[in-house]
């Protein structure tokens, strides 16, 4: 076996698995499996298979209808379709928790430990733009990858937060129909996928992770609406972090119950005896005070073992909250009161903006046990000062487009409307509410409560920024559009030289006859063009007199 596993870990696994230990150990001599999931926000599975050059080498992942195993040598992350957000590369077993949550369009969904965003993009695809997705991670540096992956996928109805679970519970209450807790864990199930996690195993101890998970689960249950569904998952084998966590939650909350999961596809059922005995023995403590019913219930949870499935080690539990709770699911307007939905109305919010804006996102890696790439955030103090300054000044004396560092939210929104009328004619009909934070404009999902006091990374779909002389559209706006929505578009061959040059940030020579659509004045005229590859957006360009100035954000460019 080429992987050097710690002896204490091997001893524990031998004790847990008994006769299956040898078979499990042999699985570490096999190569890991690679998976990608088609982004059905942008195209169908059938359309993807017609386009991709490796269609004949793909094989379906059985538990996810839009996903496939691929060969490592195909390197889909290097293909232009990846930069168009047409698929997400994700470890196959990691796709299971979002599938078990059974999200439907219209749901209010929370991904509580979301970075780097693989499961959030999976949940967003299931919503199909209808409903609300809140993606949160308490680690500021990980929200950069989270924000970028959501933007790359073209998600319009999500917000990204950087908060502790307790703060979310205080702000939202029992608000969400569906909650996913892909908990930070000791990562034992990912040792074959990422050997660097072995070195972290003792640093991020099972005991430390168990305490963290218990607190997260406590607040996750508080955030769940009556009758709602919660999925808890980890990528570890440790009973202390799996069965024991679920049994403890069920003991503490009689309004929660396990929804049994059928152990198909080679999955195995959870082990009740591990909930009460193994967890205690591992910590040298007496058996925990768990109700017998709670312990028995964990038999309805599932484990994915690498010697039984074509994927890495995972654990998942589906829980439901009683629909007979006295509490009702809150509904909010901008001030926290009940409200009806609107279409593209403007309003302002007072959440805390805490990171650098997405106009130039930087690449960043995901955390252990998760899949993802880089991203970006929003700067807090500068935007707050502009927002407050704009409220204190006489907004009437500032004309739209005249930027002096204290542009009002009213002027910012006016600049957006003028830009979108020329560039995206149907934008005024988009569902949601326009929101300005200083010079930045967002489209927020319907049904979103007031965000006052919360640390925002993305306050909605980031549309762009009002500058000194013009409105500058964001990369996120481009990635969330369909080609047909843009007044002017340029469609490049994904395998052609122009597409690669665009991704590298180069200026292109483009004849007017290659542009699709008609500018508002009957053009084509100089202005913003949605640059696409094989019909799917890559970013913006500015066209004038046969030259396309590259507007692709630096953090989104391909360097090789």
PDB file of N, CA and C in Angstrom, residues 21 24 43 72-73 90 92 112 229 237 272 275 287-288 366 419 464-465 474 504 510 552:
ATOM      1  N   UNK A  21     -12.224  -5.641   7.550  1.00  0.00           N
ATOM      2  CA  UNK A  21     -11.055  -4.768   7.632  1.00  0.00           C
ATOM      3  C   UNK A  21     -10.079  -5.009   6.476  1.00  0.00           C
ATOM      4  N   UNK A  24     -11.393  -3.532   3.257  1.00  0.00           N
ATOM      5  CA  UNK A  24     -11.306  -2.074   3.324  1.00  0.00           C
ATOM      6  C   UNK A  24      -9.866  -1.612   3.090  1.00  0.00           C
ATOM      7  N   UNK A  43     -27.508  23.949 -18.797  1.00  0.00           N
ATOM      8  CA  UNK A  43     -27.791  23.039 -19.909  1.00  0.00           C
ATOM      9  C   UNK A  43     -28.248  21.698 -19.362  1.00  0.00           C
ATOM     10  N   UNK A  72      -9.030  10.506 -15.252  1.00  0.00           N
ATOM     11  CA  UNK A  72      -8.134  11.579 -14.819  1.00  0.00           C
ATOM     12  C   UNK A  72      -7.406  12.215 -15.999  1.00  0.00           C
ATOM     13  N   UNK A  73      -7.083  11.436 -17.006  1.00  0.00           N
ATOM     14  CA  UNK A  73      -6.340  11.942 -18.161  1.00  0.00           C
ATOM     15  C   UNK A  73      -7.155  12.900 -19.020  1.00  0.00           C
ATOM     16  N   UNK A  90     -16.389  17.121  -8.793  1.00  0.00           N
ATOM     17  CA  UNK A  90     -16.722  16.827  -7.399  1.00  0.00           C
ATOM     18  C   UNK A  90     -16.505  15.344  -7.119  1.00  0.00           C
ATOM     19  N   UNK A  92     -17.258  11.786  -6.142  1.00  0.00           N
ATOM     20  CA  UNK A  92     -18.575  11.165  -6.320  1.00  0.00           C
ATOM     21  C   UNK A  92     -19.388  10.989  -5.032  1.00  0.00           C
ATOM     22  N   UNK A 112     -25.188  25.273   5.460  1.00  0.00           N
ATOM     23  CA  UNK A 112     -24.637  25.925   6.647  1.00  0.00           C
ATOM     24  C   UNK A 112     -23.116  25.952   6.664  1.00  0.00           C
ATOM     25  N   UNK A 229     -36.641  19.506   6.467  1.00  0.00           N
ATOM     26  CA  UNK A 229     -35.692  18.399   6.388  1.00  0.00           C
ATOM     27  C   UNK A 229     -34.274  18.902   6.578  1.00  0.00           C
ATOM     28  N   UNK A 237     -14.946   8.371   9.043  1.00  0.00           N
ATOM     29  CA  UNK A 237     -15.470   7.084   9.506  1.00  0.00           C
ATOM     30  C   UNK A 237     -15.821   7.116  10.994  1.00  0.00           C
ATOM     31  N   UNK A 272     -26.055   1.395  15.258  1.00  0.00           N
ATOM     32  CA  UNK A 272     -26.506   1.874  16.569  1.00  0.00           C
ATOM     33  C   UNK A 272     -25.511   1.599  17.689  1.00  0.00           C
ATOM     34  N   UNK A 275     -22.930   4.218  18.223  1.00  0.00           N
ATOM     35  CA  UNK A 275     -23.376   5.491  18.798  1.00  0.00           C
ATOM     36  C   UNK A 275     -23.177   5.533  20.302  1.00  0.00           C
ATOM     37  N   UNK A 287     -20.380   5.433  28.907  1.00  0.00           N
ATOM     38  CA  UNK A 287     -21.335   5.505  27.800  1.00  0.00           C
ATOM     39  C   UNK A 287     -22.225   6.729  27.975  1.00  0.00           C
ATOM     40  N   UNK A 288     -22.463   7.495  26.912  1.00  0.00           N
ATOM     41  CA  UNK A 288     -23.273   8.710  27.027  1.00  0.00           C
ATOM     42  C   UNK A 288     -24.718   8.393  27.391  1.00  0.00           C
ATOM     43  N   UNK A 366     -10.027  25.001  -1.712  1.00  0.00           N
ATOM     44  CA  UNK A 366     -11.077  24.626  -0.777  1.00  0.00           C
ATOM     45  C   UNK A 366     -10.502  24.009   0.474  1.00  0.00           C
ATOM     46  N   UNK A 419     -27.898  51.295 -17.794  1.00  0.00           N
ATOM     47  CA  UNK A 419     -27.021  50.295 -18.417  1.00  0.00           C
ATOM     48  C   UNK A 419     -27.821  49.096 -18.909  1.00  0.00           C
ATOM     49  N   UNK A 464     -23.036  44.516 -10.589  1.00  0.00           N
ATOM     50  CA  UNK A 464     -21.974  45.396 -11.028  1.00  0.00           C
ATOM     51  C   UNK A 464     -21.850  46.622 -10.153  1.00  0.00           C
ATOM     52  N   UNK A 465     -21.041  47.604 -10.621  1.00  0.00           N
ATOM     53  CA  UNK A 465     -20.659  48.750  -9.817  1.00  0.00           C
ATOM     54  C   UNK A 465     -20.836  50.041 -10.609  1.00  0.00           C
ATOM     55  N   UNK A 474     -20.613  43.181 -13.691  1.00  0.00           N
ATOM     56  CA  UNK A 474     -19.750  42.220 -12.999  1.00  0.00           C
ATOM     57  C   UNK A 474     -19.575  40.942 -13.807  1.00  0.00           C
ATOM     58  N   UNK A 504      -7.344  34.412 -21.867  1.00  0.00           N
ATOM     59  CA  UNK A 504      -6.043  34.905 -21.408  1.00  0.00           C
ATOM     60  C   UNK A 504      -6.032  36.421 -21.228  1.00  0.00           C
ATOM     61  N   UNK A 510     -12.612  41.684 -34.050  1.00  0.00           N
ATOM     62  CA  UNK A 510     -13.916  41.076 -34.331  1.00  0.00           C
ATOM     63  C   UNK A 510     -14.691  41.966 -35.291  1.00  0.00           C
ATOM     64  N   UNK A 552     -12.765  40.581 -19.214  1.00  0.00           N
ATOM     65  CA  UNK A 552     -12.774  39.431 -18.312  1.00  0.00           C
ATOM     66  C   UNK A 552     -12.008  39.788 -17.040  1.00  0.00           C
TER      67      UNK A 552
END
